[in-house]
CSV table of C-alpha atoms in Angstrom, one decimal:
chain,number,residue,atom,x,y,z
A,583,ALA,CA,6.8,-15.5,-12.2
A,584,GLY,CA,4.7,-17.6,-8.7
A,585,GLU,CA,0.9,-17.6,-8.8
A,586,VAL,CA,-0.5,-15.1,-5.6
A,587,GLU,CA,-3.4,-17.2,-3.6
A,588,PRO,CA,-6.8,-15.2,-3.9
A,589,ALA,CA,-6.7,-14.8,-0.1
A,590,SER,CA,-3.9,-12.8,-0.2
A,591,LEU,CA,-4.6,-10.3,-2.8
A,592,GLY,CA,-9.1,-10.4,-1.0
A,593,MET,CA,-9.9,-11.6,-4.1
A,594,ASP,CA,-12.1,-15.1,-4.7
A,595,GLY,CA,-10.8,-16.9,-7.0
A,596,GLU,CA,-13.1,-16.5,-9.9
A,597,THR,CA,-12.6,-12.6,-9.9
A,598,ARG,CA,-8.5,-13.7,-9.6
A,599,ASP,CA,-9.1,-15.5,-13.3
A,600,ILE,CA,-10.9,-13.0,-14.7
A,601,ARG,CA,-8.5,-10.2,-14.0
A,602,TRP,CA,-5.5,-12.7,-14.9
A,603,GLN,CA,-7.4,-13.7,-18.3
A,604,ALA,CA,-7.9,-10.1,-19.3
A,605,GLU,CA,-4.4,-9.2,-18.4
A,606,GLU,CA,-3.1,-12.3,-20.3
A,607,ASP,CA,-5.2,-11.4,-23.2
A,608,ALA,CA,-3.5,-7.6,-23.3
A,609,ALA,CA,-0.1,-9.0,-23.0
A,610,VAL,CA,-0.6,-11.3,-26.3
A,611,GLN,CA,-2.3,-8.2,-28.2
A,612,LEU,CA,0.4,-5.9,-27.4
A,613,VAL,CA,3.3,-8.7,-28.2
A,614,MET,CA,1.2,-9.7,-31.5
A,615,GLY,CA,0.8,-6.0,-32.5
A,616,ALA,CA,4.4,-5.8,-32.5
A,617,ALA,CA,5.0,-8.3,-35.0
A,618,ASP,CA,6.9,-7.9,-37.9
A,619,SER,CA,5.9,-10.0,-40.1
A,620,LYS,CA,3.8,-13.3,-40.9
A,621,THR,CA,4.6,-16.8,-41.4
A,622,ALA,CA,3.6,-18.9,-44.1
A,623,THR,CA,0.4,-20.4,-42.1
A,624,GLY,CA,-0.5,-17.4,-41.2
A,625,LEU,CA,0.7,-16.5,-37.5
A,626,PRO,CA,2.3,-13.2,-36.8
A,627,SER,CA,5.9,-13.6,-36.6
A,628,LEU,CA,8.4,-11.9,-34.0
A,629,SER,CA,12.2,-11.6,-34.1
A,630,ALA,CA,13.9,-12.7,-30.8
A,631,ASN,CA,15.1,-9.4,-30.1
A,632,ALA,CA,11.1,-7.5,-30.6
A,633,TRP,CA,9.8,-10.0,-28.2
A,634,ALA,CA,12.1,-9.1,-25.7
A,635,ALA,CA,12.0,-5.3,-26.1
A,636,THR,CA,8.1,-5.7,-26.2
A,637,LEU,CA,8.4,-7.7,-23.1
A,638,THR,CA,10.6,-5.4,-21.1
A,639,SER,CA,8.6,-2.8,-22.0
A,640,MET,CA,5.3,-4.1,-20.6
A,641,ALA,CA,7.7,-5.0,-17.5
A,642,GLU,CA,8.5,-1.2,-17.4
A,643,ARG,CA,5.1,0.1,-17.8
A,644,ARG,CA,3.4,1.3,-14.1
A,645,ASP,CA,0.3,-0.4,-13.1
A,646,VAL,CA,-2.7,2.1,-12.8
A,647,ARG,CA,-3.4,0.4,-9.5
A,648,ILE,CA,-0.7,2.0,-8.0
A,649,TRP,CA,-3.2,5.2,-7.9
A,650,PRO,CA,-6.0,4.1,-5.5
A,651,LEU,CA,-3.2,2.3,-2.9
A,652,ALA,CA,-1.0,6.2,-3.3
A,653,GLY,CA,-4.7,7.9,-2.7
A,654,SER,CA,-4.9,5.6,0.6
A,655,MET,CA,-1.4,7.0,1.7
A,656,LEU,CA,-2.1,10.4,1.1
A,657,VAL,CA,-5.0,10.0,3.4
A,658,ALA,CA,-3.1,8.3,6.0
A,659,GLY,CA,0.1,10.9,5.4
A,660,THR,CA,-2.9,13.7,5.9
A,661,ALA,CA,-3.8,12.5,8.9
A,662,ILE,CA,-0.7,12.7,10.3
A,663,GLY,CA,0.4,15.8,9.4
A,664,ILE,CA,-3.0,17.7,10.4
A,665,VAL,CA,-2.4,16.2,14.1
A,666,LEU,CA,1.1,17.1,14.6
A,667,PRO,CA,1.2,20.6,15.0
A,668,LEU,CA,-2.1,20.4,17.0
A,669,MET,CA,-0.1,18.2,19.8
A,670,PRO,CA,1.7,20.8,21.6
A,671,MET,CA,-1.2,22.9,22.3
A,672,LEU,CA,-3.6,19.5,23.3
A,673,VAL,CA,-0.6,18.5,25.5
A,674,ASN,CA,-0.6,22.2,26.9
A,675,GLU,CA,-4.1,22.0,27.2
A,676,ILE,CA,-4.5,19.5,29.3
A,677,GLY,CA,-1.4,20.2,31.6
A,678,LEU,CA,1.1,17.6,30.6
A,679,SER,CA,4.8,17.6,31.8
A,680,PRO,CA,7.8,17.6,28.7
A,681,ALA,CA,8.4,13.9,30.1
A,682,GLN,CA,4.9,13.1,29.6
A,683,TYR,CA,4.5,15.4,26.3
A,684,GLY,CA,7.7,12.6,24.9
A,685,GLN,CA,6.0,9.4,26.4
A,686,VAL,CA,2.8,10.8,23.8
A,687,ILE,CA,4.7,11.6,21.0
A,688,SER,CA,7.2,8.2,21.2
A,689,ALA,CA,3.8,6.1,21.8
A,690,PHE,CA,3.3,5.9,17.8
A,691,GLY,CA,6.5,5.1,17.3
A,692,PHE,CA,6.6,2.4,19.5
A,693,ALA,CA,3.1,0.6,18.4
A,694,LYS,CA,4.5,0.8,15.1
A,695,LEU,CA,7.1,-0.9,15.8
A,696,LEU,CA,5.8,-3.6,17.6
A,697,GLY,CA,2.8,-3.8,15.0
A,698,ASN,CA,5.4,-4.7,11.9
A,699,VAL,CA,5.9,-8.0,12.4
A,700,PRO,CA,2.2,-9.4,13.5
A,701,THR,CA,0.6,-7.1,10.8
A,702,ALA,CA,3.1,-8.5,8.1
A,703,VAL,CA,2.2,-12.4,9.5
A,704,LEU,CA,-1.7,-11.0,9.2
A,705,VAL,CA,-1.3,-9.7,5.6
A,706,SER,CA,0.0,-13.6,4.3
A,707,THR,CA,-2.9,-14.9,6.3
A,708,HIS,CA,-6.4,-12.2,5.4
A,709,GLY,CA,-4.9,-10.3,2.4
A,710,ARG,CA,-3.8,-7.1,1.8
A,711,VAL,CA,-7.2,-5.1,1.3
A,712,PRO,CA,-8.4,-6.3,4.5
A,713,LEU,CA,-5.3,-4.7,6.4
A,714,MET,CA,-5.6,-1.9,4.7
A,715,THR,CA,-9.4,-1.4,5.6
A,716,TRP,CA,-8.6,-1.8,8.8
A,717,GLY,CA,-5.1,0.4,9.5
A,718,LEU,CA,-7.2,3.5,7.6
A,719,SER,CA,-10.2,3.1,10.0
A,720,SER,CA,-7.9,2.8,12.9
A,721,ILE,CA,-6.2,5.9,11.9
A,722,GLY,CA,-9.4,8.1,11.4
A,723,VAL,CA,-10.8,6.4,14.7
A,724,ALA,CA,-7.4,7.2,16.8
A,725,TYR,CA,-7.4,10.2,15.4
A,726,LEU,CA,-10.9,11.1,16.8
A,727,ALA,CA,-10.0,10.3,20.0
A,728,ILE,CA,-6.8,12.3,19.9
A,729,GLY,CA,-9.5,15.0,19.9
A,730,ALA,CA,-11.4,14.2,22.3
A,731,ALA,CA,-8.4,13.1,24.7
A,732,THR,CA,-8.8,14.6,28.3
A,733,THR,CA,-6.1,13.0,30.2
A,734,LEU,CA,-2.7,11.2,29.4
A,735,PRO,CA,-3.9,7.4,29.1
A,736,HIS,CA,-6.3,8.7,27.2
A,737,LEU,CA,-4.4,10.3,24.7
A,738,LEU,CA,-1.3,7.2,25.1
A,739,GLY,CA,-3.8,4.7,24.1
A,740,ALA,CA,-5.1,6.9,20.8
A,741,ARG,CA,-1.8,7.1,19.4
A,742,LEU,CA,-0.8,3.5,20.2
A,743,LEU,CA,-3.8,3.1,18.4
A,744,SER,CA,-2.8,5.3,15.2
A,745,GLY,CA,0.7,3.8,15.1
A,746,LEU,CA,-1.0,0.0,14.9
A,747,GLY,CA,-3.1,1.6,12.2
A,748,VAL,CA,0.1,2.8,10.3
A,749,SER,CA,1.7,-0.3,10.7
A,750,ALA,CA,-1.6,-2.2,9.3
A,751,LEU,CA,-2.0,0.1,6.1
A,752,LEU,CA,1.4,0.3,4.9
A,753,ALA,CA,2.4,-3.6,5.8
A,754,GLY,CA,-0.9,-4.0,3.5
A,755,ALA,CA,0.0,-1.7,1.0
A,756,MET,CA,3.5,-2.0,0.4
A,757,THR,CA,2.9,-5.8,-0.3
A,758,ALA,CA,-0.5,-5.2,-2.8
A,759,VAL,CA,2.4,-2.7,-4.7
A,760,ALA,CA,4.9,-6.0,-4.5
A,761,ASP,CA,2.5,-7.6,-5.9
A,762,ILE,CA,1.5,-6.1,-9.0
A,763,SER,CA,5.0,-4.9,-9.9
A,764,THR,CA,8.0,-6.3,-11.7
A,765,PRO,CA,11.4,-6.0,-10.9
A,766,LEU,CA,11.4,-3.2,-14.3
A,767,ASN,CA,8.9,-1.1,-12.7
A,768,ARG,CA,9.3,-1.6,-8.9
A,769,SER,CA,10.7,1.7,-8.7
A,770,ARG,CA,8.2,3.8,-10.6
A,771,MET,CA,5.5,1.5,-8.8
A,772,MET,CA,6.7,3.3,-5.2
A,773,ALA,CA,7.9,6.4,-6.1
A,774,PRO,CA,3.7,7.7,-6.4
A,775,PHE,CA,3.1,5.5,-3.3
A,776,MET,CA,5.8,7.1,-0.9
A,777,THR,CA,5.4,10.8,-2.9
A,778,ALA,CA,1.7,10.5,-1.7
A,779,PHE,CA,2.5,9.5,2.0
A,780,SER,CA,5.3,12.1,2.4
A,781,ALA,CA,3.2,14.8,0.6
A,782,GLY,CA,0.5,13.9,3.3
A,783,THR,CA,2.7,14.3,6.6
């Protein structure tokens, strides 16, 4: 597989090299541990089938780095899940019409739709971690603003910000999952990631 530039992962070159060296050492130890005999020179000998089975096993394993990513999605999903049931009461308190309430609900999806492509570009240029950090921060600020909203423009602005925040978080987190997964374990990696978000909402 091709290498990923350090900036795309939010790491400098030295950190990246240390991480990849540790992973390479672990992989070598695993393969050598599967050797069924040694050659005349004392080096481990591994049959083609054993080699393929060992590499397949390595590729199918779920990377433990998925859990912090799933945790961030759980936090974001919980924020959305808590606010949504309260929206009708907030709208009624402000005195909005059904049409205005529809605008408030639609603002989130509209902002997320518009933010998907720009945030995908920003992930490639600025890295995964900065986008996830910005996304979670924006979601937090947006829901504080929703709680303090007293007018329609105020509420619409907060909902737009929350949509952009979710767009940035998903772009960064899903790209990070793709970075640390393989075709053989991608479903195992995506399952806890998406389940955490769904559990929160």
